[in-house]
PDB file of C-alpha atoms (C1' of nucleotides) in Angstrom:
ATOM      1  CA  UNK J   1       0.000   0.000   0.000  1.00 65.00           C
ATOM      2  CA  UNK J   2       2.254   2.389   1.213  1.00 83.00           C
ATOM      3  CA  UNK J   3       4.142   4.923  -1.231  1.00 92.00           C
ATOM      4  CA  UNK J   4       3.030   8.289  -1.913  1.00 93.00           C
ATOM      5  CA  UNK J   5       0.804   8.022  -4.731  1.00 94.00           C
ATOM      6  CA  UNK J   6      -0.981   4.636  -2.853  1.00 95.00           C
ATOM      7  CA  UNK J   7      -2.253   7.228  -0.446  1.00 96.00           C
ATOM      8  CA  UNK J   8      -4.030   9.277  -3.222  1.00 96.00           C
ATOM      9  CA  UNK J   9      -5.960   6.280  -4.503  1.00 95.00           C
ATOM     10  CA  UNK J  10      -6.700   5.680  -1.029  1.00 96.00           C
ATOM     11  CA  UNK J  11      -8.261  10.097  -0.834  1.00 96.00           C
ATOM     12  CA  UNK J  12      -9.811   8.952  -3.991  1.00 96.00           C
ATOM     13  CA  UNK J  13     -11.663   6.372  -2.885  1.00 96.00           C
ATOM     14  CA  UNK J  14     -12.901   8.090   0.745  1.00 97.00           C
ATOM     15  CA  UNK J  15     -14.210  10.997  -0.994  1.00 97.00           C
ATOM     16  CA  UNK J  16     -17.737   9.764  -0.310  1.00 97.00           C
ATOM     17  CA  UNK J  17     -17.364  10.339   3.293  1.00 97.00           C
ATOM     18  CA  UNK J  18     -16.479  13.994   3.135  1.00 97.00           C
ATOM     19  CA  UNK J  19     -18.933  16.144   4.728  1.00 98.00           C
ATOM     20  CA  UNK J  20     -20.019  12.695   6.782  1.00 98.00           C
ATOM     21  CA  UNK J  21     -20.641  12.343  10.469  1.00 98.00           C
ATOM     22  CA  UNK J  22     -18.976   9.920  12.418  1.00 97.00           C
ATOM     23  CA  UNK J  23     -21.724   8.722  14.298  1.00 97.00           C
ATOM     24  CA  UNK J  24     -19.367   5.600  16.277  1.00 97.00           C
ATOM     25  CA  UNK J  25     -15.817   5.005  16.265  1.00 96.00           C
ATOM     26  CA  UNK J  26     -13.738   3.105  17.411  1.00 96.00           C
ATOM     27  CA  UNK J  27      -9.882   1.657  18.032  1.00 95.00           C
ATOM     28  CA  UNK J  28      -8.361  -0.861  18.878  1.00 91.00           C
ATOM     29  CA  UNK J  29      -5.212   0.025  21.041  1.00 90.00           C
ATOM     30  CA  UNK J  30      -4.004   3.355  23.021  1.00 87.00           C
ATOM     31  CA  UNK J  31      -2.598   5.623  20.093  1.00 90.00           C
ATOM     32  CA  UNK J  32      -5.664   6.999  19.801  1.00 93.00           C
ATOM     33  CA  UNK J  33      -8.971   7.991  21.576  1.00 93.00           C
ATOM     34  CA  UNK J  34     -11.796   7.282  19.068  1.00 94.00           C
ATOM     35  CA  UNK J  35     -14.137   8.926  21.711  1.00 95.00           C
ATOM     36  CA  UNK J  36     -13.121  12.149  20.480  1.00 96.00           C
ATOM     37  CA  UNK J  37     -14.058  11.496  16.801  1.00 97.00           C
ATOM     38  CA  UNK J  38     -17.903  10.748  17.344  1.00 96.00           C
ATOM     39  CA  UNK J  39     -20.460  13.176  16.416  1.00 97.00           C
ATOM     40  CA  UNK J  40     -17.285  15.235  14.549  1.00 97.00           C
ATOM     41  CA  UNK J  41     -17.835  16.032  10.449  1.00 98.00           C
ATOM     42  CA  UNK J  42     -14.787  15.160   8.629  1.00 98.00           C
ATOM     43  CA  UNK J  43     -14.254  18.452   6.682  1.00 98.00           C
ATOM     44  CA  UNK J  44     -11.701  16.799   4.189  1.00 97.00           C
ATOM     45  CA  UNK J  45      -9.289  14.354   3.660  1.00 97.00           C
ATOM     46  CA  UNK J  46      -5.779  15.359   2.829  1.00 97.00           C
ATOM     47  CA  UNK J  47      -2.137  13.476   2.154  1.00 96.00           C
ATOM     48  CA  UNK J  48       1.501  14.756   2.931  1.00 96.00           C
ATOM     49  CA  UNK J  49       3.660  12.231   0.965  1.00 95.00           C
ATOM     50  CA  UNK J  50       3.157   8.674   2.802  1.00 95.00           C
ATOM     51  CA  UNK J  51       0.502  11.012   5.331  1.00 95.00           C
ATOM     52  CA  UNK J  52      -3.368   9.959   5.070  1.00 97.00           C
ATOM     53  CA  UNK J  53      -4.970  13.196   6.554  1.00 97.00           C
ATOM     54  CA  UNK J  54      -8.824  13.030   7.941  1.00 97.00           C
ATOM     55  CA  UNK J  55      -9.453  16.478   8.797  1.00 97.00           C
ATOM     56  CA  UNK J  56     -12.205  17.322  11.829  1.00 97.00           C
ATOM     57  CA  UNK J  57     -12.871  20.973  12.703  1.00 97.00           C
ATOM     58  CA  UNK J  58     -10.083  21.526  15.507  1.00 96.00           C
ATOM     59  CA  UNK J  59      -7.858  18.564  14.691  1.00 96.00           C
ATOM     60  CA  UNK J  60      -6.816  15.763  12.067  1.00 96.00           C
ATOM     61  CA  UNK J  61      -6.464  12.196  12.574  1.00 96.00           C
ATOM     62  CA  UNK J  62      -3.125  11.267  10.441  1.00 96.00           C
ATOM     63  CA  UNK J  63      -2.637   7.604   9.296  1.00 96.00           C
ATOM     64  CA  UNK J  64       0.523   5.898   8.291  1.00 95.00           C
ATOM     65  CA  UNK J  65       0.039   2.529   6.982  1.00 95.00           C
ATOM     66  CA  UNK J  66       3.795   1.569   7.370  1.00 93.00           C
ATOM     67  CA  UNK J  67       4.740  -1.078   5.205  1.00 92.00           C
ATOM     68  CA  UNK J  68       1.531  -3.750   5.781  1.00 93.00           C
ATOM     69  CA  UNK J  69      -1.577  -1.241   6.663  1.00 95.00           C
ATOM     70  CA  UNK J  70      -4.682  -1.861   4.805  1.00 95.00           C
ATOM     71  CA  UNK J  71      -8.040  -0.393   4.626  1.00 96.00           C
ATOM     72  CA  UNK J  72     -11.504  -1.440   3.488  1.00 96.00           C
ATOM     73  CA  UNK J  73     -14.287   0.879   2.206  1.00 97.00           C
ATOM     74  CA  UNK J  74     -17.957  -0.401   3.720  1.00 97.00           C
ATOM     75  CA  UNK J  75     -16.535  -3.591   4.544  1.00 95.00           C
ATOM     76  CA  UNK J  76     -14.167  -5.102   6.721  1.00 93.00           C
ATOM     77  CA  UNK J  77     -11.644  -8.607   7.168  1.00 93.00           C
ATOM     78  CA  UNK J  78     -11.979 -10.836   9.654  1.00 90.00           C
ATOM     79  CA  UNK J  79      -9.232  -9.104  11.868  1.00 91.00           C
ATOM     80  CA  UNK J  80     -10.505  -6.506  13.715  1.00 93.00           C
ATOM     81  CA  UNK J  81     -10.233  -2.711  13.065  1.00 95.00           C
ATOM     82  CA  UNK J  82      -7.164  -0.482  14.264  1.00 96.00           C
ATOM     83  CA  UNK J  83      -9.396   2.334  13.399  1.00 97.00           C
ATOM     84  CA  UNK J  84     -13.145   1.725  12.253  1.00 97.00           C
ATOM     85  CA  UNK J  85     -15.286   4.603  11.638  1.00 97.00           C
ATOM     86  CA  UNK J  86     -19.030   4.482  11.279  1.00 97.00           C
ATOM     87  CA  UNK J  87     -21.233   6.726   9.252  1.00 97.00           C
ATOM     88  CA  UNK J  88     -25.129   6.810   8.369  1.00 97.00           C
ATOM     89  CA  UNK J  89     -24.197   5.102   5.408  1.00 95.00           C
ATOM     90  CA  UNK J  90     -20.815   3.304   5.790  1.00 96.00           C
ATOM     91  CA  UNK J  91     -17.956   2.756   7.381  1.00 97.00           C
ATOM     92  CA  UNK J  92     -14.452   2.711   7.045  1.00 97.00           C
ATOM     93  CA  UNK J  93     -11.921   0.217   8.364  1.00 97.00           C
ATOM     94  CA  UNK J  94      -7.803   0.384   8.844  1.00 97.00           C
ATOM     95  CA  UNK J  95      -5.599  -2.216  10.099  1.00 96.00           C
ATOM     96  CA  UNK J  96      -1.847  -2.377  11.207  1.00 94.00           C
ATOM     97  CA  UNK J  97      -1.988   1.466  10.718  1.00 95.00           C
ATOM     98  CA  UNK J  98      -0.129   3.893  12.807  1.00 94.00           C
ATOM     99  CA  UNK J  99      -2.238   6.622  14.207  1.00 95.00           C
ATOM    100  CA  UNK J 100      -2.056  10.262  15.677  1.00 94.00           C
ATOM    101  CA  UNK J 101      -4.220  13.193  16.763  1.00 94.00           C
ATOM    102  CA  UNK J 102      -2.497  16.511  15.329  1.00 94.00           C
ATOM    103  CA  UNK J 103      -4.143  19.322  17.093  1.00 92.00           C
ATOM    104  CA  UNK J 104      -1.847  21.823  15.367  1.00 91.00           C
ATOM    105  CA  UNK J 105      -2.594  23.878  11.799  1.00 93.00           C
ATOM    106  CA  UNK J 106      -1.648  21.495   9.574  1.00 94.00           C
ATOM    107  CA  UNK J 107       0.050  24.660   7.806  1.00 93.00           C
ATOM    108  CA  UNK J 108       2.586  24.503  11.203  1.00 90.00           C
ATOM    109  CA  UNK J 109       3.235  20.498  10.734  1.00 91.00           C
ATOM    110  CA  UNK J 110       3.715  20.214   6.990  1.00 94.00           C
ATOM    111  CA  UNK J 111       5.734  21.460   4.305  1.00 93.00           C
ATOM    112  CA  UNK J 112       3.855  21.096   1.972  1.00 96.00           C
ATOM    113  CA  UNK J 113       5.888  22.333  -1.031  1.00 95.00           C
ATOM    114  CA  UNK J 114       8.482  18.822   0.192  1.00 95.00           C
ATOM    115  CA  UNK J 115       5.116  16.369  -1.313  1.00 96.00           C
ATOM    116  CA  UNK J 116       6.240  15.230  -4.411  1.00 95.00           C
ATOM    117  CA  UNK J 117       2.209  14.651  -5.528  1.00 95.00           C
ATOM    118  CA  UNK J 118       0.767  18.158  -4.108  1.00 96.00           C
ATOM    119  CA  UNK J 119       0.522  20.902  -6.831  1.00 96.00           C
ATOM    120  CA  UNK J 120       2.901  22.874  -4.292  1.00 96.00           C
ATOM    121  CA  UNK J 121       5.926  20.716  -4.896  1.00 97.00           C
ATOM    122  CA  UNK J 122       9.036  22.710  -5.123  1.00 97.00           C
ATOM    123  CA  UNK J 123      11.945  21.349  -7.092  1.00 97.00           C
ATOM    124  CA  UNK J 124      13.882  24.287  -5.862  1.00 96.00           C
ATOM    125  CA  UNK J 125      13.405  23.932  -2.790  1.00 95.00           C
ATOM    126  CA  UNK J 126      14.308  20.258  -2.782  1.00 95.00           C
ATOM    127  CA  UNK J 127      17.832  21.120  -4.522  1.00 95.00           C
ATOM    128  CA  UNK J 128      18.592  23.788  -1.810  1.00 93.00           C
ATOM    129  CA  UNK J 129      17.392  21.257   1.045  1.00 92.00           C
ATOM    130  CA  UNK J 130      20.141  18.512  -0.610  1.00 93.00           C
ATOM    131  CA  UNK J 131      23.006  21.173  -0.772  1.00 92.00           C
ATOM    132  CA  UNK J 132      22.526  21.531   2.761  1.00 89.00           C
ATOM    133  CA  UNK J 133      23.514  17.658   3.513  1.00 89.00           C
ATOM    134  CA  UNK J 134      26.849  17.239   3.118  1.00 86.00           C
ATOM    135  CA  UNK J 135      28.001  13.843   1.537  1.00 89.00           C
ATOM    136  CA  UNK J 136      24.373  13.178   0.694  1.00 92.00           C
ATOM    137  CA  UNK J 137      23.751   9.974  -1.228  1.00 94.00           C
ATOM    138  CA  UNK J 138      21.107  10.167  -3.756  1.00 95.00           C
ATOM    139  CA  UNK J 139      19.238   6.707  -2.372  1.00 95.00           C
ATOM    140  CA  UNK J 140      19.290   8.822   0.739  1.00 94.00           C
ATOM    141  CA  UNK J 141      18.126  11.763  -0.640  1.00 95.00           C
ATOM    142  CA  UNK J 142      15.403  10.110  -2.863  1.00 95.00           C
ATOM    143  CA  UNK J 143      14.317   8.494   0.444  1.00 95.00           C
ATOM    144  CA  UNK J 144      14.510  11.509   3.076  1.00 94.00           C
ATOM    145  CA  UNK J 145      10.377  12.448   3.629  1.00 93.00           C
ATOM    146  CA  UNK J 146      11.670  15.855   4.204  1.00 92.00           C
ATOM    147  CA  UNK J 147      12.866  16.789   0.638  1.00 94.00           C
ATOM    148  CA  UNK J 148      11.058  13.915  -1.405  1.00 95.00           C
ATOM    149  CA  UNK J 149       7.638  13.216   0.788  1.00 95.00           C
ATOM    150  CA  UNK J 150       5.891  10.077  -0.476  1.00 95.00           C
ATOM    151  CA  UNK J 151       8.744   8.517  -2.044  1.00 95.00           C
ATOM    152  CA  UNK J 152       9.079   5.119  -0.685  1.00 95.00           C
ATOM    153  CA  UNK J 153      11.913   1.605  -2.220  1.00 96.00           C
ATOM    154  CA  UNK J 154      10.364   1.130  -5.097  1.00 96.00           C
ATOM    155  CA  UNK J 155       9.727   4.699  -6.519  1.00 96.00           C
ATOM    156  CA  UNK J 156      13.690   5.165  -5.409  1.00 96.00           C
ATOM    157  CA  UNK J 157      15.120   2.149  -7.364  1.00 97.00           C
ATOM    158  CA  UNK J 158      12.986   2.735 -10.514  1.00 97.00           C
ATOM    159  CA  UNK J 159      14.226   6.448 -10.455  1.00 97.00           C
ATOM    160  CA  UNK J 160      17.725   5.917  -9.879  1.00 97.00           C
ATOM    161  CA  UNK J 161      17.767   3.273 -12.678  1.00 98.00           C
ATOM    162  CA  UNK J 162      15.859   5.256 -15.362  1.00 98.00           C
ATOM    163  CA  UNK J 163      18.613   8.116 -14.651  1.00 98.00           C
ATOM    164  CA  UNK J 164      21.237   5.500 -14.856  1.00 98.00           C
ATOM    165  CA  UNK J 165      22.541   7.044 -11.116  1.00 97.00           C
ATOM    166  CA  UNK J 166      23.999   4.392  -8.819  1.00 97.00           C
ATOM    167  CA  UNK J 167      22.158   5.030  -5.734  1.00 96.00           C
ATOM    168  CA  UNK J 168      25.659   5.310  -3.850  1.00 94.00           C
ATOM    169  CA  UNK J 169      26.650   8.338  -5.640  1.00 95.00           C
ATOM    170  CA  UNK J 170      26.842  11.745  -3.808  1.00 94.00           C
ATOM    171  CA  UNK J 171      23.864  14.275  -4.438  1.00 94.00           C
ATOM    172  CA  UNK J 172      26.622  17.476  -4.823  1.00 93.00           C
ATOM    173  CA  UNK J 173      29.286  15.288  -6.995  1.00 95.00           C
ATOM    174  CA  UNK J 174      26.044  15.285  -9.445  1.00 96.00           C
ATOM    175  CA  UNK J 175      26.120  17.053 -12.739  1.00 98.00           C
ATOM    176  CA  UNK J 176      23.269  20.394 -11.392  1.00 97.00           C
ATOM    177  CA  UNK J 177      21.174  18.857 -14.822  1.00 97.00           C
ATOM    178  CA  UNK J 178      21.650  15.286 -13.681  1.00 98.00           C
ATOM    179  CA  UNK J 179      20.333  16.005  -9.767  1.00 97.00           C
ATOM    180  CA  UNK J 180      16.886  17.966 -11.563  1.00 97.00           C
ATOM    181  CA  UNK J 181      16.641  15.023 -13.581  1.00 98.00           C
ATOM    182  CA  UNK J 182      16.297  12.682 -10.369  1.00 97.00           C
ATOM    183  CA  UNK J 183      13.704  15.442  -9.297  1.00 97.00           C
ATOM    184  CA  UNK J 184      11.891  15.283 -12.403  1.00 97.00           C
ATOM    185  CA  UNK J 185      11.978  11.354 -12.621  1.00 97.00           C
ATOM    186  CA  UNK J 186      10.389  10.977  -9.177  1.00 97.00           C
ATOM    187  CA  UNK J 187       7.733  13.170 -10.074  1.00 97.00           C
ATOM    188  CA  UNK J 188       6.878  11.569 -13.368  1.00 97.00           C
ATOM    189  CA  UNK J 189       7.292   8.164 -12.151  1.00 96.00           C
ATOM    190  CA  UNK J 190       5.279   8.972  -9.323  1.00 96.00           C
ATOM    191  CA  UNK J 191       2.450   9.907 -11.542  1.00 96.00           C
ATOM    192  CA  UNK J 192       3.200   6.449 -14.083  1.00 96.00           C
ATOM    193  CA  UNK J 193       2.773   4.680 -10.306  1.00 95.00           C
ATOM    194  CA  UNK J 194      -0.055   5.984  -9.253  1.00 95.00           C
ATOM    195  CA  UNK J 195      -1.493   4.841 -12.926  1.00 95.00           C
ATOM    196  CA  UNK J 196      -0.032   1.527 -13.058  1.00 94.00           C
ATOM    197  CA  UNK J 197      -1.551   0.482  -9.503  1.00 93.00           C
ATOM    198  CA  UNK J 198      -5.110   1.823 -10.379  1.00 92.00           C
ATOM    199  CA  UNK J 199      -4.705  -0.145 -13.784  1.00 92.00           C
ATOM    200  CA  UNK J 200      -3.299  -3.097 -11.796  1.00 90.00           C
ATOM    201  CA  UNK J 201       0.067  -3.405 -13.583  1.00 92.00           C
ATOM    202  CA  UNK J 202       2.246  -1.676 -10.992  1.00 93.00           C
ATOM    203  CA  UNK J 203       5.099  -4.650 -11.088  1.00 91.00           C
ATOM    204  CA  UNK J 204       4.725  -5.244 -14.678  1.00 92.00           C
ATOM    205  CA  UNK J 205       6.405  -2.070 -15.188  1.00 94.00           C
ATOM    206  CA  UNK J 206       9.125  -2.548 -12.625  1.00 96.00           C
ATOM    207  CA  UNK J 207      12.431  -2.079 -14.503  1.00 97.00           C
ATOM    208  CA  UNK J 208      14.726  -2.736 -11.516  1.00 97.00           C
ATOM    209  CA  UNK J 209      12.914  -3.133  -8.372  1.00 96.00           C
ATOM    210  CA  UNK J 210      12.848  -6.687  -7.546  1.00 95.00           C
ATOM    211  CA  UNK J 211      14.486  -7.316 -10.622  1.00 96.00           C
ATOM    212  CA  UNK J 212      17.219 -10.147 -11.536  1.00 95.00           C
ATOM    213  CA  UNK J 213      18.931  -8.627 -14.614  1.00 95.00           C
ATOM    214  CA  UNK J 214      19.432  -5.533 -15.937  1.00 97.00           C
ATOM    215  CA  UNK J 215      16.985  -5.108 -19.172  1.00 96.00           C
ATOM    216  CA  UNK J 216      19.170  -2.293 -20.549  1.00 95.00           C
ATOM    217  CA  UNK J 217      23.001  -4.574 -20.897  1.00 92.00           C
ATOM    218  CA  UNK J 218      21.218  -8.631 -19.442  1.00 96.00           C
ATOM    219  CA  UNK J 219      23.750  -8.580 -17.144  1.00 96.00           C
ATOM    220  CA  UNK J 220      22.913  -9.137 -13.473  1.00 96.00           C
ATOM    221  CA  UNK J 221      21.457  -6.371 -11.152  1.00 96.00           C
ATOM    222  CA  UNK J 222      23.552  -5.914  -7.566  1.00 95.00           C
ATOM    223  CA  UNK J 223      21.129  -6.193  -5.102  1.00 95.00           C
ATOM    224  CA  UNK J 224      22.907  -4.279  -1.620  1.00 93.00           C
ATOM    225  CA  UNK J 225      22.102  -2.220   1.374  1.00 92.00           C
ATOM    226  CA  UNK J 226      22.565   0.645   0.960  1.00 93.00           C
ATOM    227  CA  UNK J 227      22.507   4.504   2.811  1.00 92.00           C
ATOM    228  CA  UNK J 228      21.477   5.534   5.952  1.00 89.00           C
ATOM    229  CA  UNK J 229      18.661   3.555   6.460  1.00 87.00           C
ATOM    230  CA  UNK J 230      20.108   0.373   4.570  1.00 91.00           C
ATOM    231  CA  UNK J 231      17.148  -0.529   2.235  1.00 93.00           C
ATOM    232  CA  UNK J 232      17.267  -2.308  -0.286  1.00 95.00           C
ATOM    233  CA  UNK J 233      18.746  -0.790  -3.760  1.00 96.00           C
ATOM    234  CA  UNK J 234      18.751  -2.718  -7.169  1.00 96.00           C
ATOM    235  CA  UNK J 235      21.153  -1.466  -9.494  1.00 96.00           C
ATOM    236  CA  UNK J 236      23.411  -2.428 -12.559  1.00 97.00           C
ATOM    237  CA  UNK J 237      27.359  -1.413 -12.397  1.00 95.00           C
ATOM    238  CA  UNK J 238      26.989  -0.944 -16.113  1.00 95.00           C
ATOM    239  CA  UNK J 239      25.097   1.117 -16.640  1.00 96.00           C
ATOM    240  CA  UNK J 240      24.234   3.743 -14.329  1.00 97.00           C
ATOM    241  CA  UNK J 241      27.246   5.838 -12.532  1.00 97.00           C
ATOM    242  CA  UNK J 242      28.619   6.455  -9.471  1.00 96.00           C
ATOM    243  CA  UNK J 243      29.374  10.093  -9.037  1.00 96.00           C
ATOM    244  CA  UNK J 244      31.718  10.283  -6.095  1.00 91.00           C
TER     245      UNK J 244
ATOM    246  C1'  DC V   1      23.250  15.184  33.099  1.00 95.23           C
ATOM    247  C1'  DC V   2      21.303  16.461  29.042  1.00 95.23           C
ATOM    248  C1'  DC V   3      21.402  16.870  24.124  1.00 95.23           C
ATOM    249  C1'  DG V   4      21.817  15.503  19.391  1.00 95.23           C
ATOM    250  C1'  DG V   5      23.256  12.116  16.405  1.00 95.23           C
ATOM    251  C1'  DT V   6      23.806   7.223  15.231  1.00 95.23           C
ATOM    252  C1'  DG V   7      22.767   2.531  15.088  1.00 95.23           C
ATOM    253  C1'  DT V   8      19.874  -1.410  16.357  1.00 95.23           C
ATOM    254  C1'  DT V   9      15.646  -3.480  17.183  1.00 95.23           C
ATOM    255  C1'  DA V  10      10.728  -4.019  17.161  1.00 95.23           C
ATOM    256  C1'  DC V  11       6.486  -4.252  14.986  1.00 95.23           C
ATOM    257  C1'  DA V  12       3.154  -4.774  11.381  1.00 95.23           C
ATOM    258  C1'  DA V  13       0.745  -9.060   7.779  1.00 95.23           C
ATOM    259  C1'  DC V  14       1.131 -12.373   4.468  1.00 95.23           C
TER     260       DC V  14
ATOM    261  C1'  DG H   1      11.978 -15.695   4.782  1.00 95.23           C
ATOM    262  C1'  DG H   2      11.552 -11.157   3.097  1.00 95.23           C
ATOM    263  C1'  DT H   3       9.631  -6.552   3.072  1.00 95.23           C
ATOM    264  C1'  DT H   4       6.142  -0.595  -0.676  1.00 95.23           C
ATOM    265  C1'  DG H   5       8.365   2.037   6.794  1.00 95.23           C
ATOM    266  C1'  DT H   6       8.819   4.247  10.685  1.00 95.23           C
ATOM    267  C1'  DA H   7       9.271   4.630  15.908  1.00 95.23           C
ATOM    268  C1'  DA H   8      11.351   3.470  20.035  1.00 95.23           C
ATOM    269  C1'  DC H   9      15.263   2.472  22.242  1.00 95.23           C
ATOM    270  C1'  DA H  10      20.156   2.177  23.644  1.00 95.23           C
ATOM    271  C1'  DC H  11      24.435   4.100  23.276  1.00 95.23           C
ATOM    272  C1'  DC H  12      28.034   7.561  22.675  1.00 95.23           C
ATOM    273  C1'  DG H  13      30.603  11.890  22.555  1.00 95.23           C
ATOM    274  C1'  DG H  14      30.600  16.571  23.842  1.00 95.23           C
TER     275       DG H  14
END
DNA sequence: CCCGGTGTTACAAC
DNA sequence: GGTTGTAACACCGG
């Protein structure tokens, strides 16, 4: 479920609710008190890169569905709810979701100009925010929810390969064309994600992720740890370079 | 002793 | 057994 544009199929689908009453609601462990949501109108739903947004009057409920969260739309599984929210005429169901009340102006929490699928993205901004890391990695960068919000593994790996950047290579040893080019990449791809999963065909397109061989040279792909966090990178040693 | 940074572990579901 | 991801710790140096 999880990467950025996931979460705008998942706004998509919850529109009908919008303007809806919670008239019960529940969850099921301490993270938060679903007392507070009954009788409350959800006045929108929003998303901040991986950031599922139901907005109330004087707070939001933000969801993060980590790497296994699911949600069902007037029905539900056989587990029971982390969240479950009841209206007249539906309800809506999370599980293995992370939850937490922001009582703050969302304005004051989010940058919202970091979201690589809001209309306010900033590519500018995201080059000044990677100048200020020194030694900064571009899987690191690609992956950092501060300067690329909503880009998650996969969106990283199929970027880096379509660039032909090794993911080890340092963000300011980059050509200036070749580091807007990542930017540019994770937007488009983000959009050709977002596509591919509502048609279905998500992995069909995969290029590297998960991938055995390189389909640009057939030879085989490296598949390390890598950066700060140690995911998961897929990459050929032919074909895309290591700026260092 | 606290603070920020780093690194490890835990947890989620299938 | 591996992972579309973070959060919670422990630990360390200053």
């Amino acid at each position: 479920m999880p990467e950025g544009p996931s979460i705008l199929i998942l706004k998509e689908a919850v529109q009908q609710f919008k303007g809806k009453k919670v008239i019960k609601a529940s969850c099921n462990n301490k993270t938060l008190d679903a007392n507070i949501l009954k009788g409350q109108t959800i006045t929108d739903f929003k998303s901040w890169g991986k950031h599922f947004l139901i907005c109330f009057p004087k707070f939001t409920v933000r969801i993060h569905m980590m790497m296994f969260g699911s949600y069902r739309i007037n029905q539900h599984t056989e587990k029971p709810p982390r969240l479950n929210l009841q209206f007249e005429d539906g309800e809506l169901n999370f599980y293995a979701v992370l939850l937490h009340l922001i009582e703050e102006p969302l304005n004051k929490v989010y940058d919202w100009q970091a979201d690589i699928m809001s209309d306010k993205w900033d590519s500018k901004k995201a080059v000044k925010k990677m100048k200020a890391i020194p030694e900064l990695l571009a899987c690191d960068a690609l992956m950092d929810q501060q300067i690329f919000s909503g880009v998650g593994n996969i969106i990283k790996n199929e970027v880096l390969f379509r660039i032909k950047v090794h993911p080890e290579s340092v963000v300011s040893a980059m050509p200036p064309k070749k580091v807007k080019e990542m930017i540019n990449e994770a937007i488009k791809y983000s959009y050709e994600f977002l596509e591919q999963r509502n048609a279905g065909t998500l992995n069909k397109h995969w290029k590297a992720y998960n991938q055995k061989i390189c389909p640009r040279n057939h030879i085989p792909f490296r598949k390390e740890n890598t950066g700060r966090s140690h995911r998961t990178s897929f990459y050929c040693e032919e074909c895309m370079v290591k700026y260092e």
